[in-house]
Amino acid sequence: RLLLNHPVAELIAVTSRQFAGKTLAEVFPRFAGRTKAGQLRFSDSKPEKISSAAEFIFLALPHGVSSGVAKVFLDKGLRVIDLSADFRLRDPAIYKEFYGDDHLAPELLKEAVYGLAERYRTQIADARLVACPGCYPTSILLPLLPLVREKVVLTNSIVINSLSGVSGAGRKVEADYLFAECNESARPYGIPKHRHLSEIEQALTAEAGEEVKVQFVPHLVPMNRGIISTMVMDVAADVDESEIEAVYKESYKKDPFVRLLGNSALPDTKNVAGTNFIDMSWRMDPRTDRLILTSAIDNLVKGTSGQAIQCLNLMCGYPETAGLW
Amino acid sequence: RLLLNHPVAELIAVTSRQFAGKTLAEVFPRFAGRTKAGQLRFSDSKPEKISSAAEFIFLALPHGVSSGVAKVFLDKGLRVIDLSADFRLRDPAIYKEFYGDDHLAPELLKEAVYGLAERYRTQIADARLVACPGCYPTSILLPLLPLVREKVVLTNSIVINSLSGVSGAGRKVEADYLFAECNESARPYGIPKHRHLSEIEQALTAEAGEEVKVQFVPHLVPMNRGIISTMVMDVAADVDESEIEAVYKESYKKDPFVRLLGNSALPDTKNVAGTNFIDMSWRMDPRTDRLILTSAIDNLVKGTSGQAIQCLNLMCGYPETAGLW
Amino acid sequence: RLLLNHPVAELIAVTSRQFAGKTLAEVFPRFAGRTKAGQLRFSDSKPEKISSAAEFIFLALPHGVSSGVAKVFLDKGLRVIDLSADFRLRDPAIYKEFYGDDHLAPELLKEAVYGLAERYRTQIADARLVACPGCYPTSILLPLLPLVREKVVLTNSIVINSLSGVSGAGRKVEADYLFAECNESARPYGIPKHRHLSEIEQALTAEAGEEVKVQFVPHLVPMNRGIISTMVMDVAADVDESEIEAVYKESYKKDPFVRLLGNSALPDTKNVAGTNFIDMSWRMDPRTDRLILTSAIDNLVKGTSGQAIQCLNLMCGYPETAGLW
Amino acid sequence: RLLLNHPVAELIAVTSRQFAGKTLAEVFPRFAGRTKAGQLRFSDSKPEKISSAAEFIFLALPHGVSSGVAKVFLDKGLRVIDLSADFRLRDPAIYKEFYGDDHLAPELLKEAVYGLAERYRTQIADARLVACPGCYPTSILLPLLPLVREKVVLTNSIVINSLSGVSGAGRKVEADYLFAECNESARPYGIPKHRHLSEIEQALTAEAGEEVKVQFVPHLVPMNRGIISTMVMDVAADVDESEIEAVYKESYKKDPFVRLLGNSALPDTKNVAGTNFIDMSWRMDPRTDRLILTSAIDNLVKGTSGQAIQCLNLMCGYPETAGLW
C-alpha cells in the first residue's frame, strides 16, 4: 500500500513463490482498481534473476532466510532494507541464542544499520543494508533511548508490558490465530524470554554504555493492528517530570513522526492506526517515585513497513515523510 | 443469570428506578423463556419497603450510594452483600482520598468483611455485611496474598499491569465506551492512581504486616469480558519456582475456583469466560531473577457477581460451588 | 460443556486421533478444575473398541466419515446422534449432488430421523439414529415450517439471508478464518448453492406437500457465535399478522426453547448466546404486502450441540430441558 | 482526514458548538502532528459569520438542521455539499413521511442534485447544492440503477438485505451502541421501513420510469466500518449473466471507484475499508432463475465523506480521484 502510493519511489517487481504469476490485485483484492496493482505480477525468480533495474529491495522474509539472500542483492549493487530479524543483532552468538540457528552471513552484521530512523538517521542515510527494528522494540526504544542516554532513569529497574494486535503474528495459518481463538481473548505469551528482548537490550546497552537487562512481557489482544507499551522504572535522584519532558523535547524536536503527549493524555492504538506516528506519554507516580511511560504505534506501519519506507526516504534523500502522511 | 440458576437460593425481588414496572425478561431479553424472569418485576420501592421476606440483599449501586442504604437493610435484619466500593476500605480517610467524598456510614467499616472468599472464608460465613472485592483486586490479590504472607517476594518491587474487557466500565453510556471508540483500540488509563489501588494495598499491607505500595497500570482492550493481570517482582533470597509452587499448592489446596497453571501454561481470558475460576501461572526469569505472575478471571463473574454468589454460599452454608459450576 | 453439566447423562468416553492420550482439561483448558474433565482422556480407539458400556454416541465427524462409522455403533446396539450432514438427507442422489460423494450407508437414510426437536419430537424419541440439523437450517426451518404447513405463505417467493459468526466454519485452520482476515470483515459466501440448501428444501418440501425451492444467501460476520436469519416472502391472500401469530402460538405452545418475539421486538444474537433458545419475530410490510421473519440462535448450541442434547433428552425420556437451561 | 490530505482543496474553517475553541488535533488526536490540524480551531460561529473566504461548505448536520442553514450559505455565494438527508428527496411530502417534520426549505429541493457521482456526474459538476446519498443507498443504487435502466430486472421483485458496521449509527451516545451491546451481537433493525428506503425508491423510480417499491432489511454487525448489500431479484425473460455483465461494463467503463468483481469473486468489507471503492458482484442462480447482486463499500468513505469529496472534485474540475486514492 505504501509503495503503491509513494510519490517518488516506483515499485517495479514483487516476488512470491506461493502467488507466482498472479497480480498484486488478484492476491490482495483491496488493491484492485489501481493500474499498477493490476499489472505487477508476483514472480518466483531466484534472487539472481530479479530485475537489474532495481536500486532497492525490501526483504520481508522469515528470519534465517533473509540472511541467506541479502548478500546476492548487495553484490549486485542493490541496497537492502530487511524487515526480518536477521540483521538486527551485532553478535552472531546472541542471534543463535535467541533464534536458534547459526547466522548465515555474520560478516554482514557489522555493516548493517539498525533502522530506527529517529536514532540512527545519519547512519541509515548512508547504509547499504538496513535492518528494520521489530514492532515491539520500536514502541519501546523510542521512549527509552533518550532517557537511558541522559541517565535520568535507572536501567536495572525497567519493567515493560506490551499489548499487540493479532497481525503482530504475521499471516501464520495456525490454530492459535483463528478468529474464534483470538476474539474475546487476551493472553500473555513469550514469558520470560521473547526474541525481541535481544534487540531491545542491545540498543539500550549501546545507549547506556553499560549492560542493560529489562523485564518484558508481551500480550496478545483481540484487534487487528496496534501495540501499546507500558514501561515502569525508577528515576535517578532528583529527576522530575519536567526533566523527562525536557529530554524528550530536545531529543525529538525534529522528528515528524514522534508525538509527545505529555503527562496527562495517554496513547490509544486507534489514534495511530494506519499511520507512521508513535504517541508517547510520561508520568511520575508521586506515591512510588516511579516513572510510567506509555507508547502506541501501528505495528504494521511504524512497527514494520512504514518504518522501512522512512528508511528508504532517508537513504534516497527524499523528504522523510514522503508517502507516509 | 446466576441467581436464576441457583439450585437453592430464591430470587424474590429486584429493584430499579429506571426499569420499574418491567419484568426481568423485558429488560434483559436473554432471560426470556424462564418462568421467574417473566414474572419478577423491577420495583422502585424505597429500601424500607422492600420485601420483608428477604434474608439477603445484593447491592449493585454506585459507590457513595450503597453506604447510604446498607444500614436500612441491616437494621431490618437482612444480611447485605455489597458489590460497590463502599465497604471495602477500613479507613474512611482512605475512602475519601480515593473516592472523593466523606463516607456515609463509617461505623460499618469495621464490621464489613472483604469478600475475597479464598482468603476470608471463615469471616464471610459469619458476616452481616460483605464487601465484594473489585475486579482488578481479585485478579491481583489471589496470586499475591500467599506470596506476601509467606514473605517470598519483596513487596516494594511489585509492578502490576492489567488488561480489562470493556464491561469493566459497567454500562455507562459515555462516548468513551461506544463500540467504534473501543473496537480496534487498546489503551492505558487511570495512571498513576486507579481507585482499586486502595483496596489492593490495604489487603497486601494487612497480609505483609507492613506497609506495601505497588505500581498498578490498567488497560482497556476490545473484548466484552475478562481481565489479565501480569505481576513482576523481586523474590527473597534463595526463593525459586518450586518454593512458589509449594506456597500456592498449600494455600489453595481446597479452593474449587483456583486453577494453578504452573510455570509453563499461561492464562487466557477465554478459558475463564463465564466461569468463577481464576487461572494463575508463575515463572522465574533466570535472566533477571524476577518472578512473573499472570492471572485471568472473568471480571463479571469471579470479578463481581460470581464472587458475590460464592460469598452467599458461604454465608448460608451451601456448597461453595452451588450455582457456580 | 453441556455433557459435563448434564444432570443425568454421564460422559464415559471421548475419542480423538489428534488429542489421543490427553485429558479433556488438557485440550480444553476452560474445563480444567472439573473432576471429570481432568480424568477423561481422549482415546483413538477404533469404533469397534469403544466402551461397550455406552448407550449413546455423539458423532462430531466430517461429512463422509460419519456415514462410514455409524453402522458399527448401531450394530453394537448403541443409539447414534450424528452432528454431521451425513444422515440429514433422504435421497442419496441429493447427498451426492450437494456433498460430492456417494453415500456410504444409503440403507440408513430411511431410518434416520431429522433431529429438529420441535418438529419431529415423537420420531426422535424412538429413533436409533438421529441426524442433527445444520445450524442455518435450524434458524430457518423453525420459523418457516409452521407457515408452510398452514399454507399461509407462498413457498416460491421465499428469500433468505443469514449472518453467521465465525465458529460456524468449525475449527478449520485456514487463512480465511484467521483473526485478521475475519475481524473488520463482513462477506457473503456460498452463492448460489450452499450445502445447507439441500436439507432446508427437503424439509420445506415435505411440509408443503409440494416442491419448494428457496433463495439462500449466507454471510460471515466478525463474532464468535450466533446466526441471524432474515426471511422475506409473499403471503397467501388475506393473511395478516394476527394469523401468523396464531399459527406460531399454536405450533410452539409447548416448546420450551422457542421464544416468540412478536411483531415489534427483533432478535439479537447476544440474547441467545450460550443458550438453546431460538428467538423469532414476524412483521408484515404494508408497503409491499410481504412478510418479514427474523430469527436468532447460537449456532453452537441450538444450532449444533444443544440441539443434540435436546434429542438425547427426548430419546431417554429426560425432561427436554435437562442440562440446557 | 480526506480534506487534510487533499492535494488541491484547502480546509480553512471548521465549526462545532461542542468543541468550540479546540483545535482539530485536540478533538481528534489521530490528526495531531499535522500542521493544519494543530492550527485550525473549531468555531461556533453562526452561519452568517463563517469565513467569507470559503467557496464550499460541507454540512455534516442532523436532518432537519441542514435544511435550516443551507440557504444562508447559498445566499452568500458558497456552494453547499450536504451530508444529511435534507436535500436528497424531491418531494417534501415524502420527506415528512419518512423524517417526521415539515421541510424547512422546500424551494431548494428542486435545485439540489443527488450526489451519486457515477450517475449524476454532469449535474453535480454544475450544482450549487449537492445532497450526498446515504450509505445504504450508495451500496444499493450503484448495482441496481444500470439494471433497472436497461430493464433487465423485474423491479417489483427486489429484496435487499444490508449489513452495516456500527459507525453507520454515527457517534450517538446511546446504550444501544456501547461496545458490550454491539460486540458479539448481530441484529436486524429498522423493519419494515428504514428511512433510506425513501431515497432508494426515489432513485429507482426515476430510473425505471415507473414506480418501484423494494424490500429492504438492514442489520447491524460488530465491526467499525463497512456495508455489505445483497440483492435478490427476478430478471426479464432471456436475460443471462453475460447480459448483466455487459450492462455493468458499459455503465461503469469510466468510473475509477467501481470495481466489477464478476460472477465468481465476492465482495468483502475489508477490501474497501478506508477507500472510496465499491466492489460489486453478480450471479444468476440456475436453480431459481434469480439474480443475486452483492456489493461492499466503506460506509464512512464511499458511503459518506469520500463521496462528498468526489462531488467536490467534480464541482471544481479537479481529477475525480484527487485526494481519494
Short mmCIF file of N, CA, C and O in Angstrom, two decimals, chain D residues 117-166:
data_model
loop_
_atom_site.label_atom_id
_atom_site.label_comp_id
_atom_site.label_asym_id
_atom_site.label_seq_id
_atom_site.Cartn_x
_atom_site.Cartn_y
_atom_site.Cartn_z
N ALA D 117 -22.09 10.24 -7.69
CA ALA D 117 -21.24 10.75 -8.75
C ALA D 117 -21.29 9.90 -10.02
O ALA D 117 -21.33 10.42 -11.13
N GLU D 118 -21.32 8.59 -9.87
CA GLU D 118 -21.29 7.72 -11.03
C GLU D 118 -22.53 7.91 -11.91
O GLU D 118 -22.50 7.62 -13.11
N ARG D 119 -23.62 8.38 -11.32
CA ARG D 119 -24.86 8.52 -12.07
C ARG D 119 -25.15 9.96 -12.47
O ARG D 119 -25.68 10.21 -13.56
N TYR D 120 -24.82 10.90 -11.59
CA TYR D 120 -25.21 12.28 -11.84
C TYR D 120 -24.00 13.19 -11.98
O TYR D 120 -23.99 14.33 -11.52
N ARG D 121 -22.96 12.67 -12.63
CA ARG D 121 -21.69 13.38 -12.71
C ARG D 121 -21.85 14.79 -13.30
O ARG D 121 -21.36 15.77 -12.74
N THR D 122 -22.54 14.88 -14.40
CA THR D 122 -22.67 16.18 -15.08
C THR D 122 -23.44 17.18 -14.24
O THR D 122 -23.03 18.33 -14.09
N GLN D 123 -24.54 16.71 -13.69
CA GLN D 123 -25.36 17.62 -12.88
C GLN D 123 -24.60 18.09 -11.64
O GLN D 123 -24.73 19.22 -11.20
N ILE D 124 -23.83 17.18 -11.05
CA ILE D 124 -23.06 17.56 -9.85
C ILE D 124 -22.05 18.66 -10.19
O ILE D 124 -21.87 19.61 -9.44
N ALA D 125 -21.42 18.51 -11.34
CA ALA D 125 -20.38 19.47 -11.72
C ALA D 125 -20.90 20.90 -11.69
O ALA D 125 -20.19 21.83 -11.32
N ASP D 126 -22.16 21.06 -12.05
CA ASP D 126 -22.72 22.41 -12.15
C ASP D 126 -23.55 22.82 -10.94
O ASP D 126 -24.09 23.93 -10.92
N ALA D 127 -23.67 21.95 -9.98
CA ALA D 127 -24.63 22.21 -8.90
C ALA D 127 -24.13 23.26 -7.92
O ALA D 127 -22.94 23.40 -7.67
N ARG D 128 -25.10 23.99 -7.33
CA ARG D 128 -24.80 24.85 -6.19
C ARG D 128 -24.99 24.06 -4.90
O ARG D 128 -24.36 24.33 -3.89
N LEU D 129 -25.92 23.09 -4.94
CA LEU D 129 -26.31 22.36 -3.74
C LEU D 129 -26.34 20.87 -4.06
O LEU D 129 -27.15 20.44 -4.88
N VAL D 130 -25.45 20.13 -3.41
CA VAL D 130 -25.40 18.69 -3.63
C VAL D 130 -25.84 17.96 -2.37
O VAL D 130 -25.40 18.29 -1.27
N ALA D 131 -26.71 16.98 -2.53
CA ALA D 131 -27.16 16.16 -1.42
C ALA D 131 -26.49 14.80 -1.52
O ALA D 131 -26.84 13.99 -2.38
N CYS D 132 -25.51 14.56 -0.66
CA CYS D 132 -24.80 13.28 -0.74
C CYS D 132 -25.73 12.15 -0.31
O CYS D 132 -26.44 12.26 0.68
N PRO D 133 -25.70 11.05 -1.04
CA PRO D 133 -26.58 9.91 -0.74
C PRO D 133 -26.25 9.30 0.62
O PRO D 133 -25.13 9.42 1.13
N GLY D 134 -27.20 8.62 1.18
CA GLY D 134 -26.96 7.84 2.39
C GLY D 134 -26.04 6.67 2.09
O GLY D 134 -25.79 6.32 0.93
N CYS D 135 -25.54 6.05 3.14
CA CYS D 135 -24.57 4.97 2.96
C CYS D 135 -25.24 3.73 2.35
O CYS D 135 -24.73 3.16 1.39
N TYR D 136 -26.38 3.31 2.93
CA TYR D 136 -27.06 2.16 2.33
C TYR D 136 -27.43 2.42 0.88
O TYR D 136 -27.16 1.58 0.00
N PRO D 137 -28.08 3.57 0.57
CA PRO D 137 -28.45 3.82 -0.83
C PRO D 137 -27.26 3.75 -1.79
O PRO D 137 -27.39 3.25 -2.91
N THR D 138 -26.10 4.24 -1.37
CA THR D 138 -24.95 4.18 -2.26
C THR D 138 -24.61 2.74 -2.62
O THR D 138 -24.37 2.40 -3.78
N SER D 139 -24.63 1.88 -1.59
CA SER D 139 -24.26 0.48 -1.82
C SER D 139 -25.30 -0.28 -2.62
O SER D 139 -25.02 -1.33 -3.19
N ILE D 140 -26.51 0.26 -2.67
CA ILE D 140 -27.64 -0.42 -3.31
C ILE D 140 -27.89 0.13 -4.71
O ILE D 140 -28.18 -0.61 -5.65
N LEU D 141 -27.79 1.46 -4.85
CA LEU D 141 -28.15 2.07 -6.14
C LEU D 141 -27.09 1.83 -7.21
O LEU D 141 -27.44 1.65 -8.38
N LEU D 142 -25.83 1.83 -6.83
CA LEU D 142 -24.82 1.64 -7.87
C LEU D 142 -24.99 0.27 -8.54
O LEU D 142 -24.92 0.19 -9.78
N PRO D 143 -25.25 -0.81 -7.81
CA PRO D 143 -25.55 -2.06 -8.51
C PRO D 143 -26.91 -2.07 -9.23
O PRO D 143 -27.04 -2.65 -10.31
N LEU D 144 -27.91 -1.41 -8.67
CA LEU D 144 -29.25 -1.56 -9.23
C LEU D 144 -29.57 -0.62 -10.39
O LEU D 144 -30.28 -1.00 -11.33
N LEU D 145 -29.08 0.61 -10.34
CA LEU D 145 -29.53 1.59 -11.33
C LEU D 145 -29.33 1.15 -12.77
O LEU D 145 -30.27 1.23 -13.58
N PRO D 146 -28.15 0.64 -13.14
CA PRO D 146 -27.98 0.28 -14.56
C PRO D 146 -28.94 -0.84 -14.98
O PRO D 146 -29.46 -0.83 -16.10
N LEU D 147 -29.18 -1.79 -14.08
CA LEU D 147 -30.05 -2.91 -14.44
C LEU D 147 -31.50 -2.48 -14.55
O LEU D 147 -32.24 -2.96 -15.42
N VAL D 148 -31.89 -1.53 -13.71
CA VAL D 148 -33.26 -1.02 -13.79
C VAL D 148 -33.41 -0.17 -15.05
O VAL D 148 -34.41 -0.27 -15.76
N ARG D 149 -32.40 0.63 -15.33
CA ARG D 149 -32.45 1.50 -16.51
C ARG D 149 -32.56 0.67 -17.79
O ARG D 149 -33.33 0.98 -18.69
N GLU D 150 -31.81 -0.43 -17.81
CA GLU D 150 -31.81 -1.27 -19.02
C GLU D 150 -32.93 -2.29 -19.01
O GLU D 150 -33.01 -3.14 -19.90
N LYS D 151 -33.75 -2.25 -17.96
CA LYS D 151 -34.93 -3.11 -17.86
C LYS D 151 -34.58 -4.60 -17.96
O LYS D 151 -35.32 -5.39 -18.54
N VAL D 152 -33.46 -4.97 -17.38
CA VAL D 152 -33.11 -6.39 -17.39
C VAL D 152 -33.56 -7.11 -16.12
O VAL D 152 -33.46 -8.32 -16.02
N VAL D 153 -34.04 -6.35 -15.13
CA VAL D 153 -34.57 -6.99 -13.92
C VAL D 153 -36.01 -6.55 -13.69
O VAL D 153 -36.44 -5.50 -14.17
N LEU D 154 -36.75 -7.38 -12.95
CA LEU D 154 -38.14 -7.05 -12.65
C LEU D 154 -38.18 -6.25 -11.36
O LEU D 154 -37.86 -6.76 -10.28
N THR D 155 -38.57 -5.01 -11.47
CA THR D 155 -38.39 -4.08 -10.36
C THR D 155 -39.27 -4.40 -9.15
O THR D 155 -38.96 -3.98 -8.05
N ASN D 156 -40.36 -5.12 -9.40
CA ASN D 156 -41.22 -5.39 -8.24
C ASN D 156 -40.77 -6.61 -7.44
O ASN D 156 -41.44 -7.03 -6.50
N SER D 157 -39.64 -7.18 -7.81
CA SER D 157 -39.20 -8.43 -7.14
C SER D 157 -37.97 -8.23 -6.27
O SER D 157 -37.42 -9.20 -5.76
N ILE D 158 -37.53 -6.99 -6.10
CA ILE D 158 -36.21 -6.77 -5.48
C ILE D 158 -36.27 -6.88 -3.95
O ILE D 158 -37.00 -6.16 -3.29
N VAL D 159 -35.45 -7.80 -3.42
CA VAL D 159 -35.32 -7.95 -1.97
C VAL D 159 -33.87 -7.64 -1.60
O VAL D 159 -32.95 -8.27 -2.12
N ILE D 160 -33.70 -6.67 -0.70
CA ILE D 160 -32.37 -6.20 -0.32
C ILE D 160 -32.11 -6.47 1.16
O ILE D 160 -32.94 -6.14 2.00
N ASN D 161 -30.97 -7.09 1.46
CA ASN D 161 -30.52 -7.21 2.85
C ASN D 161 -29.17 -6.53 2.94
O ASN D 161 -28.29 -6.79 2.13
N SER D 162 -29.02 -5.68 3.95
CA SER D 162 -27.75 -4.98 4.12
C SER D 162 -27.22 -5.23 5.52
O SER D 162 -27.96 -5.44 6.47
N LEU D 163 -25.87 -5.21 5.60
CA LEU D 163 -25.18 -5.38 6.89
C LEU D 163 -24.29 -4.15 7.06
O LEU D 163 -23.49 -3.85 6.18
N SER D 164 -24.40 -3.50 8.18
CA SER D 164 -23.59 -2.30 8.40
C SER D 164 -22.75 -2.40 9.66
O SER D 164 -23.21 -2.93 10.68
N GLY D 165 -21.53 -1.87 9.60
CA GLY D 165 -20.74 -1.68 10.80
C GLY D 165 -21.36 -0.61 11.68
O GLY D 165 -22.23 0.16 11.24
N VAL D 166 -20.91 -0.54 12.92
CA VAL D 166 -21.58 0.28 13.92
C VAL D 166 -21.39 1.77 13.69
O VAL D 166 -22.21 2.58 14.11
#
